[in-house]
PDB file of C-alpha atoms in Angstrom:
ATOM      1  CA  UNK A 353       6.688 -10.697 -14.305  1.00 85.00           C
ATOM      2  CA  UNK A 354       4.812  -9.314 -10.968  1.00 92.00           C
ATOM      3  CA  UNK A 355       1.495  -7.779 -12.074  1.00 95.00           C
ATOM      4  CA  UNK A 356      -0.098  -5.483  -9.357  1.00 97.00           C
ATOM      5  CA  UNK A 357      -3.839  -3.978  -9.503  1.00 97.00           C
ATOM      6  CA  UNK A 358      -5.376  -1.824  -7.309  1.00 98.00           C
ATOM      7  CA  UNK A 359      -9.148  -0.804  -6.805  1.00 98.00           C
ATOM      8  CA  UNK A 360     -11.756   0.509  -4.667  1.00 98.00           C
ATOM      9  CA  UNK A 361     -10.627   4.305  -4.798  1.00 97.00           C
ATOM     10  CA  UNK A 362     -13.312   7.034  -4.876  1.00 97.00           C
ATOM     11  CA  UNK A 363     -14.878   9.727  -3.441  1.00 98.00           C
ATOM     12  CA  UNK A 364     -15.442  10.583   0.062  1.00 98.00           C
ATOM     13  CA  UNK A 365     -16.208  13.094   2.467  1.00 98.00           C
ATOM     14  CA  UNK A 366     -13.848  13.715   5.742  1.00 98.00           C
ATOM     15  CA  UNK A 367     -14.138  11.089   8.182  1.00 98.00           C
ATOM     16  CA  UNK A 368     -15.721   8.566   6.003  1.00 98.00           C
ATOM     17  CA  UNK A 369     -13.944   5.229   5.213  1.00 98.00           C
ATOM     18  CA  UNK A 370     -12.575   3.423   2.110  1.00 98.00           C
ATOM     19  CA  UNK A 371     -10.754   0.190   1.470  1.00 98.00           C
ATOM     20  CA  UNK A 372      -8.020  -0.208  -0.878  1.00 98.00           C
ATOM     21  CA  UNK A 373      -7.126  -3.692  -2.805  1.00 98.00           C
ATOM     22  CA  UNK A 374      -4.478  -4.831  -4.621  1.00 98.00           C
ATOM     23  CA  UNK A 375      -4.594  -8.124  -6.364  1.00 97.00           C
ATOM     24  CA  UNK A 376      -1.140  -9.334  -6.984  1.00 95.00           C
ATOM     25  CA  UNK A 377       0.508 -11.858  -9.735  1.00 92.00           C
ATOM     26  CA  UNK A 378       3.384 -13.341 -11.306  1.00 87.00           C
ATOM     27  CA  UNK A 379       5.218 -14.700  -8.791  1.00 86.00           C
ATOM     28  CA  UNK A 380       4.686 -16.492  -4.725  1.00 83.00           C
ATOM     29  CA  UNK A 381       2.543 -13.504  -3.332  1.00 86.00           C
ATOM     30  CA  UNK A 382       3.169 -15.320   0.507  1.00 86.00           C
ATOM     31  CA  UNK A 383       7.044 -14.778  -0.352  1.00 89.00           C
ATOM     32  CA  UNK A 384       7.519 -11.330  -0.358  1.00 93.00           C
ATOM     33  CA  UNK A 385       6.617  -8.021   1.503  1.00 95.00           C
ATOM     34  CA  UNK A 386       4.185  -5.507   0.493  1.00 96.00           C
ATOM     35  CA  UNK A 387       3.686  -1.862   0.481  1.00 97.00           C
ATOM     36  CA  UNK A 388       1.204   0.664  -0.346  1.00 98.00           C
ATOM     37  CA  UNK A 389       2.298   4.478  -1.016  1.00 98.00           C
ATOM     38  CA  UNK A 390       0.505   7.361  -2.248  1.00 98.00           C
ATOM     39  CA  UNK A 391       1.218  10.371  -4.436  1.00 98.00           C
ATOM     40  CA  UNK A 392      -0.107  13.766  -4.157  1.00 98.00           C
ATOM     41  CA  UNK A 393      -0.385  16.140  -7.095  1.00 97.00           C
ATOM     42  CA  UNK A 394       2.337  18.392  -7.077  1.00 96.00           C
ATOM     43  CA  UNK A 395       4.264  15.850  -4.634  1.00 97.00           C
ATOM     44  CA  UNK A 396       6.775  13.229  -4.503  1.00 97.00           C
ATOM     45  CA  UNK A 397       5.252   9.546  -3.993  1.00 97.00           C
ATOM     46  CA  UNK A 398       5.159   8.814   0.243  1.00 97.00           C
ATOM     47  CA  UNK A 399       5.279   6.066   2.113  1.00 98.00           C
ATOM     48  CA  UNK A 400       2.002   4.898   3.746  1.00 98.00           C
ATOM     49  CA  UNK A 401       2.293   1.371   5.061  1.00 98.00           C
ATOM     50  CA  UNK A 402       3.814  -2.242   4.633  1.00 97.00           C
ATOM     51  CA  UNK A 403       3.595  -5.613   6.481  1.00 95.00           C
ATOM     52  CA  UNK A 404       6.091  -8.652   6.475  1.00 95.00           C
ATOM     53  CA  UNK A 405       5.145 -11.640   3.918  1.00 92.00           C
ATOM     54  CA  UNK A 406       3.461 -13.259   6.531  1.00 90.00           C
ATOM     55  CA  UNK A 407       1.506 -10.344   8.029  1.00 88.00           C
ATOM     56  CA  UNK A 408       3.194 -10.245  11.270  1.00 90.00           C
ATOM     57  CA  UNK A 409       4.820  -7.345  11.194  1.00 94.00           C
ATOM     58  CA  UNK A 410       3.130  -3.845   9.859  1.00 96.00           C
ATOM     59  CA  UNK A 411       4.549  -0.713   9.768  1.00 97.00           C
ATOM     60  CA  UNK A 412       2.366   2.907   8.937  1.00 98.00           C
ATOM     61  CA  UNK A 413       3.552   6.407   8.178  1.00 98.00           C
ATOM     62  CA  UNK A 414       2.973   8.908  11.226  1.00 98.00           C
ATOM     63  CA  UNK A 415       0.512  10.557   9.022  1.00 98.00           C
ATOM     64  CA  UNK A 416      -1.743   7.379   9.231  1.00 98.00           C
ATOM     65  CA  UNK A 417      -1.109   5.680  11.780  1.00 98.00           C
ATOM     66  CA  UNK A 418      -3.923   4.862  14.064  1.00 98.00           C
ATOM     67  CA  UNK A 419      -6.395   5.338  10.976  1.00 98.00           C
ATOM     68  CA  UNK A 420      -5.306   2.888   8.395  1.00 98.00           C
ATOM     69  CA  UNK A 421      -4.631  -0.541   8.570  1.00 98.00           C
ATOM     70  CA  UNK A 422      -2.703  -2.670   6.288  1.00 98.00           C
ATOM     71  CA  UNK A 423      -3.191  -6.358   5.652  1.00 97.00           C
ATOM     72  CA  UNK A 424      -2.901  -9.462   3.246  1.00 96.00           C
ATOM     73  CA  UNK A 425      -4.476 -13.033   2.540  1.00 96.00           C
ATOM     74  CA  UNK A 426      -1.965 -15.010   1.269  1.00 94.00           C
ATOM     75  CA  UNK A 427      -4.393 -17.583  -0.278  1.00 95.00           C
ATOM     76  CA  UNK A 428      -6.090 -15.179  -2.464  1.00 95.00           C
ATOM     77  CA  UNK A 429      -2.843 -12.932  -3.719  1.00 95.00           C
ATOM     78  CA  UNK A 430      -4.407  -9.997  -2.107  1.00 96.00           C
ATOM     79  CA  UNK A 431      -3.049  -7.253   0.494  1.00 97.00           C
ATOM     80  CA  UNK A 432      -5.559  -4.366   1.311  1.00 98.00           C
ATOM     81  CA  UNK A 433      -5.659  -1.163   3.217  1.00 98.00           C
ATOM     82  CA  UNK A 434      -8.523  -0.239   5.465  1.00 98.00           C
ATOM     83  CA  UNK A 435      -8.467   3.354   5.097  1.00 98.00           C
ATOM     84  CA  UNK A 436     -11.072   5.254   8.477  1.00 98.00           C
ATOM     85  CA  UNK A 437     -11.233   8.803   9.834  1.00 98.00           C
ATOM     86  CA  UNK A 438      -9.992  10.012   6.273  1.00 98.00           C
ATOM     87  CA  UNK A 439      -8.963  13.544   6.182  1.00 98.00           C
ATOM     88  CA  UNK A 440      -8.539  15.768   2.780  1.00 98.00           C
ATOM     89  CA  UNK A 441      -4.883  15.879   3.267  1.00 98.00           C
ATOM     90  CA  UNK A 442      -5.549  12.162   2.462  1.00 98.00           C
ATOM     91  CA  UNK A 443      -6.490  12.839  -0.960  1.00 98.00           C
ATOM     92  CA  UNK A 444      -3.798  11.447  -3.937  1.00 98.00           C
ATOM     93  CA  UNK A 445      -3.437   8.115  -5.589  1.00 98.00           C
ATOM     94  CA  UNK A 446      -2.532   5.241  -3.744  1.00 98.00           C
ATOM     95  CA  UNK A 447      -0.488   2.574  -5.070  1.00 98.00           C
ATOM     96  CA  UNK A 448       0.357  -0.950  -4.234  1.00 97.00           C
ATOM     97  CA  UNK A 449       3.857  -2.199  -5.000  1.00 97.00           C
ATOM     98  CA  UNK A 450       6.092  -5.126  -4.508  1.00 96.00           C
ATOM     99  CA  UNK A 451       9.646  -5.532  -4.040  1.00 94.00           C
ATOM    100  CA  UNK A 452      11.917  -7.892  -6.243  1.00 92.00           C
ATOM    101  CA  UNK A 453      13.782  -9.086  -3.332  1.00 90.00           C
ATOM    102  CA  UNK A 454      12.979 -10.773  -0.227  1.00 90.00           C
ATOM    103  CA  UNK A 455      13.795  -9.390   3.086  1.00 89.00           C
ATOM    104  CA  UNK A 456      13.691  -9.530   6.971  1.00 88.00           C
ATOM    105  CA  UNK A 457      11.818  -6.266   7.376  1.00 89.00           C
ATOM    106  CA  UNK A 458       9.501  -4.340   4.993  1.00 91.00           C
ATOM    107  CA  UNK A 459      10.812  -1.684   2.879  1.00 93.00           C
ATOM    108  CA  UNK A 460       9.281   1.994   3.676  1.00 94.00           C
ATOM    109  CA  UNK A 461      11.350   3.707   0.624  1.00 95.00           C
ATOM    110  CA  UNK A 462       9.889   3.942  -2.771  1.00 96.00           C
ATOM    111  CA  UNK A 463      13.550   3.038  -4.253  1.00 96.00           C
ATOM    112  CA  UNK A 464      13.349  -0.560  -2.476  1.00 95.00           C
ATOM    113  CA  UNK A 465      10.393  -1.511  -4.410  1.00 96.00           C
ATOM    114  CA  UNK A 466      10.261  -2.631  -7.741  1.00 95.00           C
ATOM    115  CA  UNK A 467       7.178  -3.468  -8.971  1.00 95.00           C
ATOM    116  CA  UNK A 468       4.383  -1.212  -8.911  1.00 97.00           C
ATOM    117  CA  UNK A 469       0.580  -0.888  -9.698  1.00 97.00           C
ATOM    118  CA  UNK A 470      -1.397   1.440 -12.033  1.00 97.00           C
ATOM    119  CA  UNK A 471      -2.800   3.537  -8.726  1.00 98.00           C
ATOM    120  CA  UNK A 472      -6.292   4.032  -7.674  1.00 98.00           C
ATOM    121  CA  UNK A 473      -7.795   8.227  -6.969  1.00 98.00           C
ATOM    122  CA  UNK A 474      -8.578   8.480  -3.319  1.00 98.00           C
ATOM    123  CA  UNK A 475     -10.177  11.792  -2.764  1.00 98.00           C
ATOM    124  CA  UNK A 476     -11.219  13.174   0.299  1.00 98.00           C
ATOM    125  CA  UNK A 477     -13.689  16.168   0.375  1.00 97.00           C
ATOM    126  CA  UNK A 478     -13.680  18.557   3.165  1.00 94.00           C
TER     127      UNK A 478
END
């Protein structure tokens, strides 16, 4: 069973930073794609990033892109998301999740993923 566990959520004002962590288990972390997605209240859960299984290959949501970065460390079971220049609009819980099959090219829909953190609050005051 693939056991997922985010942290380093919080508060912060607009334009500060945060990064995101996800410790993954269960299974060969360096096997397998990641992705991280978030969830506004009142919204349905959104894409926000995902790299390949060996970190080559990273793909962001047009809402983030140039202001997050995703990566991974394969020898610690860990994939992170460097979150800068955050903007309120940022603001929901972010969560890390895995997918139960392997694949040439990261997933970027929620239905392709399979295994899924508990989420970690990322709020963004204006």
């Amino acid at each position: 069973q693939v056991q997922l566990e985010e942290s380093g959520g919080g508060l912060v004002q607009a334009g500060g930073s945060l990064r995101l962590s996800c410790a993954a288990s269960g299974r060969t972390f360096s096997n397998y794609n990641m992705g991280w997605f978030r969830q506004a209240t009142g919204k349905e859960r959104e894409f926000v990033a995902a790299l390949s299984w060996n970190g080559g290959s990273t793909y962001y949501a047009d809402s983030v892109k140039g202001r997050f970065t995703i990566s991974r460390d394969n020898a610690k079971n860990m994939v992170y998301l460097q979150m800068n220049s955050l903007k309120p609009e940022d603001t929901a819980v972010y969560y890390c999740a895995a997918p139960l099959r392997r694949s040439a090219v990261p997933f970027t829909h929620p239905r392709e993923y399979d295994y899924w953190g508990q989420g970690t609050q990322v709020t963004v005051s204006s």
